[in-house]
Amino acid sequence: MSHSTGPAPMNPPPAERPGAVRTSAGAVTPLRTDAVELTGGLLHEWQRRNRVATIPHALTELRKAGNLDNLRRLSEPSLGEYRGRYPFLDTDIYKTLEGLAYELDRSPGAKEFYEEAVTLLEQAQADDGYLNSFLQDPGRTKQPWEDLGWSHELYNLGHLIQAAVAANRQLDDPRLLTVARRFADLVVRKFGPDGEEAIDGHPEVEMALVELYRETGVEDYLVQARLFVDRRGHGHMKHPFFAAEYFQDNVPFRELPSVTGHAVRMAYLAAGAADVHLETGDESLLAALERLWDDMVATKLYLTGGLGSRHADEAIGDRYELPSERAYSETCAAIATMQWAWRMFVATGKSSYLDVFETMLYNAYAVGLSADGTAFFYDNPLQRRPDHEQRSGAESGGEPLRRSWFGCPCCPPNIVRWMAQLQDHLAAERDGTLFIGHYADARIDGVSISTAYPWDGEIAITVEHAPKALALRIPAWANDFTLSINGTSSAIEPHDGWLTVGELVAGDNILLRLPMVPRAHGSHPYLDATRGSVAVARGPLVYCVEQQDVSAAVDDLVLDPAEVTKARAVPMGEGVVGLELTTGVASEPSSELYPVLQGRSAPGEPVAQVAATLVPYFRWGNREPGAMRVWLRGA
């Protein structure tokens, strides 16, 4: 079983390190990892927290949970039985390794864990290339490939490939790539054009196989990815426990009427299909992806960018089925949807995909991690009732809010890897034009950016090595902006969300100001759960009220949209900006759950006013448990 080559010398990172998505196809080309460096501000702080707190915490929890022992026991049976209830726990190692590839020299304990895990994976891999610590157990009755609908074997392979590609690109270490290719070659032999017409119950391997093709040039991997996309919806999979819609297997991908089923599966499948389009030019895939995306954004996304409105099946609901207190909005779904969004931006160059990406990044994704970086939300509701007891990760009991780990810990390692590679998703280029998709203190391929974004909308750019042109995204929320070049006001108008500045020379200074005016949001009349309610946002951040920050009961607050624009930005420490505004307090409601209405029903006038401080949604849940609302009753 052992194929270990022993520890590899840790060479300095290669001078040129491709990012997470390495393609020259599409409308724009992602920049290399070494071309982008976060130097300050919120995203930089998130990455620092990731390396000094979240990664060490995750390594401790993975060891404690037995993930490494599950691999070790294949050669040391005395360690006992497989630990954990799920067949995909190897992926928690793979996702962590993908993050470690970016942070190996900067995170405590990272090198030791990395070396131990790589060695164990080399030793555990079967002679034919198969690798799955759950199903390689000789005492297990279920055999490899017996239950593709539920065993997650190809999902495991997908995360292994992504870790391997990251290690090869960021560390110049090919050991994991060798392991991943042996497993991928087995899959090509077994499920390729002349093999079994099968698919995995959990999409993810599709985009990984495309990235493996990009890394190696072996076309078999691209062909296999396309086969897996094209086979879905043709009856090639038995559906254990759930209906075909749960697996996006009810109709062929190109015929899906809307995003459906398990939210993480849906977004991973779409991201893989986008990768297949990028490398094959299949316009039918792009047309389906654009249609599905537009429908999702118009009818199925939460204001925070969260995807998935049903705790049952961790699933996407019907159009406009978006309850606040029962929002599932799994953290993994936010990461998967951002991966889809990035690929759609690369394919089309459209800024609208980055608008949604940004909303997810600062809200639906960021809320999944505590301020100290060591506790997590699995699901991310937009409301917490006063008598609620939070139960996350499909488990009973546990802490009343965030948890240090889960029995199904897919989200924490996913946060680790996504935090580590944030810089790979900030910018792109096309024919000499540098596209700045997200704003942060950073050095990006010849330009330096200084900004307090997302707390402040002033973005100062210094040109060090002039690109042919610089394209700056004007976010959809920004109704106005000002631009000056070397101190002179400019009247350049944006086109399709991009403000393009040309004829640059080294030393040029560009100042973009995006007004950070608080705004009130309503919801579509078909969205019953929040009809007549008001939510508050400022820049890309959605805000919420926690009970600790208002003297009246959160459920009794009434907000006049006109008051939102009067909200005052207030510092809350650690650079965080809160919003202080005046809200009404409703009169005490009837004790009847369903009172009889007399004539025309209208909400009563507020009987008092109170000051409330709203916090960024991603910061809620870092204090003692209490009520919370994103949507307040509208005046």
CSV table of N, CA, C and O in Angstrom, one decimal, residues 3 94 97 118 121-122 125-126 128-131 145 153-154 156-168 173-189 205 208-209 211-213 215-216 221:
chain,number,residue,atom,x,y,z
A,3,HIS,N,3.5,4.1,-0.8
A,3,HIS,CA,4.2,4.6,-1.9
A,3,HIS,C,5.0,5.9,-1.5
A,3,HIS,O,5.3,6.7,-2.3
A,94,TYR,N,-7.8,17.5,3.2
A,94,TYR,CA,-7.4,18.1,1.9
A,94,TYR,C,-7.6,19.6,1.9
A,94,TYR,O,-6.8,20.4,1.4
A,97,LEU,N,-5.0,21.3,3.9
A,97,LEU,CA,-3.7,21.2,3.1
A,97,LEU,C,-3.7,22.3,2.0
A,97,LEU,O,-2.6,22.9,1.8
A,118,VAL,N,0.9,14.5,4.3
A,118,VAL,CA,1.4,14.1,3.0
A,118,VAL,C,1.9,12.7,3.1
A,118,VAL,O,1.7,11.8,2.2
A,121,LEU,N,-0.9,10.1,3.5
A,121,LEU,CA,-1.6,9.9,2.2
A,121,LEU,C,-0.8,9.0,1.2
A,121,LEU,O,-1.4,8.2,0.6
A,122,GLU,N,0.5,9.3,1.1
A,122,GLU,CA,1.3,8.4,0.3
A,122,GLU,C,1.2,7.0,0.7
A,122,GLU,O,1.2,6.1,-0.1
A,125,GLN,N,-2.5,5.2,0.2
A,125,GLN,CA,-3.0,5.0,-1.2
A,125,GLN,C,-2.8,3.6,-1.6
A,125,GLN,O,-1.8,3.0,-1.5
A,126,ALA,N,-3.9,3.0,-2.2
A,126,ALA,CA,-3.9,1.6,-2.7
A,126,ALA,C,-3.0,1.5,-3.9
A,126,ALA,O,-2.7,2.5,-4.6
A,128,ASP,N,-3.7,0.5,-6.8
A,128,ASP,CA,-4.4,1.0,-8.1
A,128,ASP,C,-4.7,2.5,-8.1
A,128,ASP,O,-5.2,3.0,-9.0
A,129,GLY,N,-4.3,3.2,-7.0
A,129,GLY,CA,-4.5,4.6,-6.9
A,129,GLY,C,-5.6,5.1,-6.0
A,129,GLY,O,-5.8,6.2,-5.7
A,130,TYR,N,-6.5,4.1,-5.6
A,130,TYR,CA,-7.7,4.5,-4.8
A,130,TYR,C,-7.2,5.0,-3.5
A,130,TYR,O,-6.2,4.6,-2.9
A,131,LEU,N,-8.0,6.0,-2.9
A,131,LEU,CA,-7.7,6.6,-1.7
A,131,LEU,C,-8.9,7.0,-1.0
A,131,LEU,O,-9.6,8.0,-1.4
A,145,TRP,N,-16.7,2.2,-4.6
A,145,TRP,CA,-17.5,2.4,-5.7
A,145,TRP,C,-18.9,1.8,-5.7
A,145,TRP,O,-19.7,1.9,-6.6
A,153,GLU,N,-16.9,9.5,-2.9
A,153,GLU,CA,-15.5,9.2,-3.3
A,153,GLU,C,-14.9,10.1,-4.3
A,153,GLU,O,-13.7,10.5,-4.2
A,154,LEU,N,-15.7,10.6,-5.2
A,154,LEU,CA,-15.2,11.6,-6.2
A,154,LEU,C,-15.1,13.0,-5.6
A,154,LEU,O,-14.3,13.8,-6.0
A,156,ASN,N,-14.2,13.4,-2.5
A,156,ASN,CA,-12.9,13.3,-1.9
A,156,ASN,C,-11.8,13.6,-2.9
A,156,ASN,O,-10.9,14.4,-2.6
A,157,LEU,N,-11.9,13.0,-4.0
A,157,LEU,CA,-10.8,13.2,-5.1
A,157,LEU,C,-10.7,14.6,-5.5
A,157,LEU,O,-9.6,15.2,-5.6
A,158,GLY,N,-11.9,15.3,-5.6
A,158,GLY,CA,-11.9,16.7,-6.0
A,158,GLY,C,-11.1,17.5,-5.0
A,158,GLY,O,-10.2,18.3,-5.4
A,159,HIS,N,-11.3,17.4,-3.7
A,159,HIS,CA,-10.6,18.2,-2.8
A,159,HIS,C,-9.1,17.8,-2.7
A,159,HIS,O,-8.2,18.6,-2.4
A,160,LEU,N,-8.8,16.5,-2.9
A,160,LEU,CA,-7.4,16.1,-3.0
A,160,LEU,C,-6.7,16.7,-4.1
A,160,LEU,O,-5.6,17.2,-4.0
A,161,ILE,N,-7.3,16.8,-5.3
A,161,ILE,CA,-6.7,17.4,-6.4
A,161,ILE,C,-6.4,18.9,-6.2
A,161,ILE,O,-5.4,19.4,-6.5
A,162,GLN,N,-7.4,19.6,-5.6
A,162,GLN,CA,-7.2,21.0,-5.3
A,162,GLN,C,-6.1,21.3,-4.4
A,162,GLN,O,-5.3,22.2,-4.5
A,163,ALA,N,-6.0,20.4,-3.3
A,163,ALA,CA,-4.8,20.6,-2.4
A,163,ALA,C,-3.5,20.3,-3.1
A,163,ALA,O,-2.5,21.0,-2.9
A,164,ALA,N,-3.5,19.3,-4.0
A,164,ALA,CA,-2.3,18.9,-4.7
A,164,ALA,C,-1.8,20.0,-5.7
A,164,ALA,O,-0.7,20.3,-5.8
A,165,VAL,N,-2.8,20.5,-6.4
A,165,VAL,CA,-2.5,21.6,-7.3
A,165,VAL,C,-1.9,22.8,-6.6
A,165,VAL,O,-0.9,23.4,-7.0
A,166,ALA,N,-2.5,23.2,-5.4
A,166,ALA,CA,-2.1,24.3,-4.6
A,166,ALA,C,-0.6,24.0,-4.1
A,166,ALA,O,0.2,24.9,-4.2
A,167,ALA,N,-0.4,22.8,-3.7
A,167,ALA,CA,1.0,22.5,-3.2
A,167,ALA,C,2.0,22.6,-4.3
A,167,ALA,O,3.1,23.1,-4.1
A,168,ASN,N,1.6,22.1,-5.5
A,168,ASN,CA,2.6,22.2,-6.6
A,168,ASN,C,2.8,23.6,-7.0
A,168,ASN,O,4.0,24.0,-7.3
A,173,ASP,N,6.1,21.6,-4.6
A,173,ASP,CA,6.1,20.3,-4.0
A,173,ASP,C,5.1,19.4,-4.8
A,173,ASP,O,3.9,19.5,-4.7
A,174,PRO,N,5.7,18.4,-5.6
A,174,PRO,CA,4.8,17.6,-6.4
A,174,PRO,C,4.3,16.3,-5.8
A,174,PRO,O,3.6,15.6,-6.4
A,175,ARG,N,4.6,16.1,-4.5
A,175,ARG,CA,4.2,14.8,-3.9
A,175,ARG,C,2.7,14.6,-3.9
A,175,ARG,O,2.2,13.5,-4.3
A,176,LEU,N,1.9,15.5,-3.5
A,176,LEU,CA,0.5,15.4,-3.5
A,176,LEU,C,-0.1,15.3,-4.9
A,176,LEU,O,-1.0,14.5,-5.1
A,177,LEU,N,0.6,16.0,-5.8
A,177,LEU,CA,0.1,15.9,-7.2
A,177,LEU,C,0.3,14.5,-7.7
A,177,LEU,O,-0.6,14.0,-8.5
A,178,THR,N,1.3,13.8,-7.3
A,178,THR,CA,1.5,12.4,-7.8
A,178,THR,C,0.4,11.5,-7.2
A,178,THR,O,-0.1,10.7,-7.9
A,179,VAL,N,0.1,11.7,-5.9
A,179,VAL,CA,-1.0,11.0,-5.3
A,179,VAL,C,-2.3,11.2,-6.0
A,179,VAL,O,-3.0,10.3,-6.4
A,180,ALA,N,-2.6,12.5,-6.2
A,180,ALA,CA,-3.9,12.9,-6.8
A,180,ALA,C,-4.0,12.3,-8.3
A,180,ALA,O,-5.0,11.9,-8.7
A,181,ARG,N,-2.9,12.4,-9.0
A,181,ARG,CA,-2.9,11.9,-10.4
A,181,ARG,C,-3.2,10.4,-10.5
A,181,ARG,O,-3.9,9.9,-11.4
A,182,ARG,N,-2.6,9.7,-9.5
A,182,ARG,CA,-2.8,8.2,-9.5
A,182,ARG,C,-4.3,7.9,-9.3
A,182,ARG,O,-4.8,7.0,-9.9
A,183,PHE,N,-4.9,8.6,-8.4
A,183,PHE,CA,-6.3,8.5,-8.1
A,183,PHE,C,-7.1,8.9,-9.3
A,183,PHE,O,-8.1,8.2,-9.7
A,184,ALA,N,-6.8,10.1,-9.9
A,184,ALA,CA,-7.5,10.6,-11.0
A,184,ALA,C,-7.4,9.6,-12.2
A,184,ALA,O,-8.4,9.4,-13.0
A,185,ASP,N,-6.2,9.1,-12.4
A,185,ASP,CA,-6.1,8.1,-13.6
A,185,ASP,C,-6.9,6.9,-13.4
A,185,ASP,O,-7.5,6.3,-14.4
A,186,LEU,N,-7.1,6.4,-12.1
A,186,LEU,CA,-8.0,5.3,-11.9
A,186,LEU,C,-9.4,5.7,-12.2
A,186,LEU,O,-10.1,4.9,-12.9
A,187,VAL,N,-9.8,6.9,-11.9
A,187,VAL,CA,-11.2,7.3,-12.2
A,187,VAL,C,-11.4,7.4,-13.7
A,187,VAL,O,-12.4,7.0,-14.2
A,188,VAL,N,-10.4,7.9,-14.4
A,188,VAL,CA,-10.5,8.0,-15.9
A,188,VAL,C,-10.6,6.6,-16.5
A,188,VAL,O,-11.4,6.4,-17.4
A,189,ARG,N,-9.9,5.7,-16.0
A,189,ARG,CA,-10.0,4.3,-16.5
A,189,ARG,C,-11.3,3.7,-16.2
A,189,ARG,O,-11.9,3.0,-17.0
A,205,VAL,N,-15.7,17.3,-8.0
A,205,VAL,CA,-14.6,16.8,-8.7
A,205,VAL,C,-14.5,17.4,-10.1
A,205,VAL,O,-13.4,17.5,-10.7
A,208,ALA,N,-12.2,20.4,-10.1
A,208,ALA,CA,-10.9,20.0,-9.7
A,208,ALA,C,-10.2,19.3,-10.9
A,208,ALA,O,-9.0,19.5,-11.2
A,209,LEU,N,-10.9,18.4,-11.6
A,209,LEU,CA,-10.4,17.8,-12.8
A,209,LEU,C,-10.0,18.8,-13.9
A,209,LEU,O,-8.9,18.6,-14.5
A,211,GLU,N,-8.9,21.8,-13.3
A,211,GLU,CA,-7.7,22.4,-12.8
A,211,GLU,C,-6.5,21.5,-12.9
A,211,GLU,O,-5.4,21.9,-13.2
A,212,LEU,N,-6.8,20.2,-12.8
A,212,LEU,CA,-5.7,19.2,-13.0
A,212,LEU,C,-5.3,19.2,-14.4
A,212,LEU,O,-4.1,19.1,-14.7
A,213,TYR,N,-6.2,19.3,-15.3
A,213,TYR,CA,-5.9,19.4,-16.8
A,213,TYR,C,-5.0,20.7,-17.0
A,213,TYR,O,-4.0,20.7,-17.7
A,215,GLU,N,-3.1,22.2,-15.0
A,215,GLU,CA,-1.8,22.0,-14.4
A,215,GLU,C,-0.9,21.0,-15.1
A,215,GLU,O,0.3,21.2,-15.2
A,216,THR,N,-1.5,20.0,-15.7
A,216,THR,CA,-0.7,18.9,-16.3
A,216,THR,C,-0.7,18.9,-17.8
A,216,THR,O,0.2,18.3,-18.5
A,221,TYR,N,-8.3,14.5,-18.3
A,221,TYR,CA,-8.9,15.0,-17.1
A,221,TYR,C,-10.0,16.0,-17.5
A,221,TYR,O,-11.1,16.0,-16.9
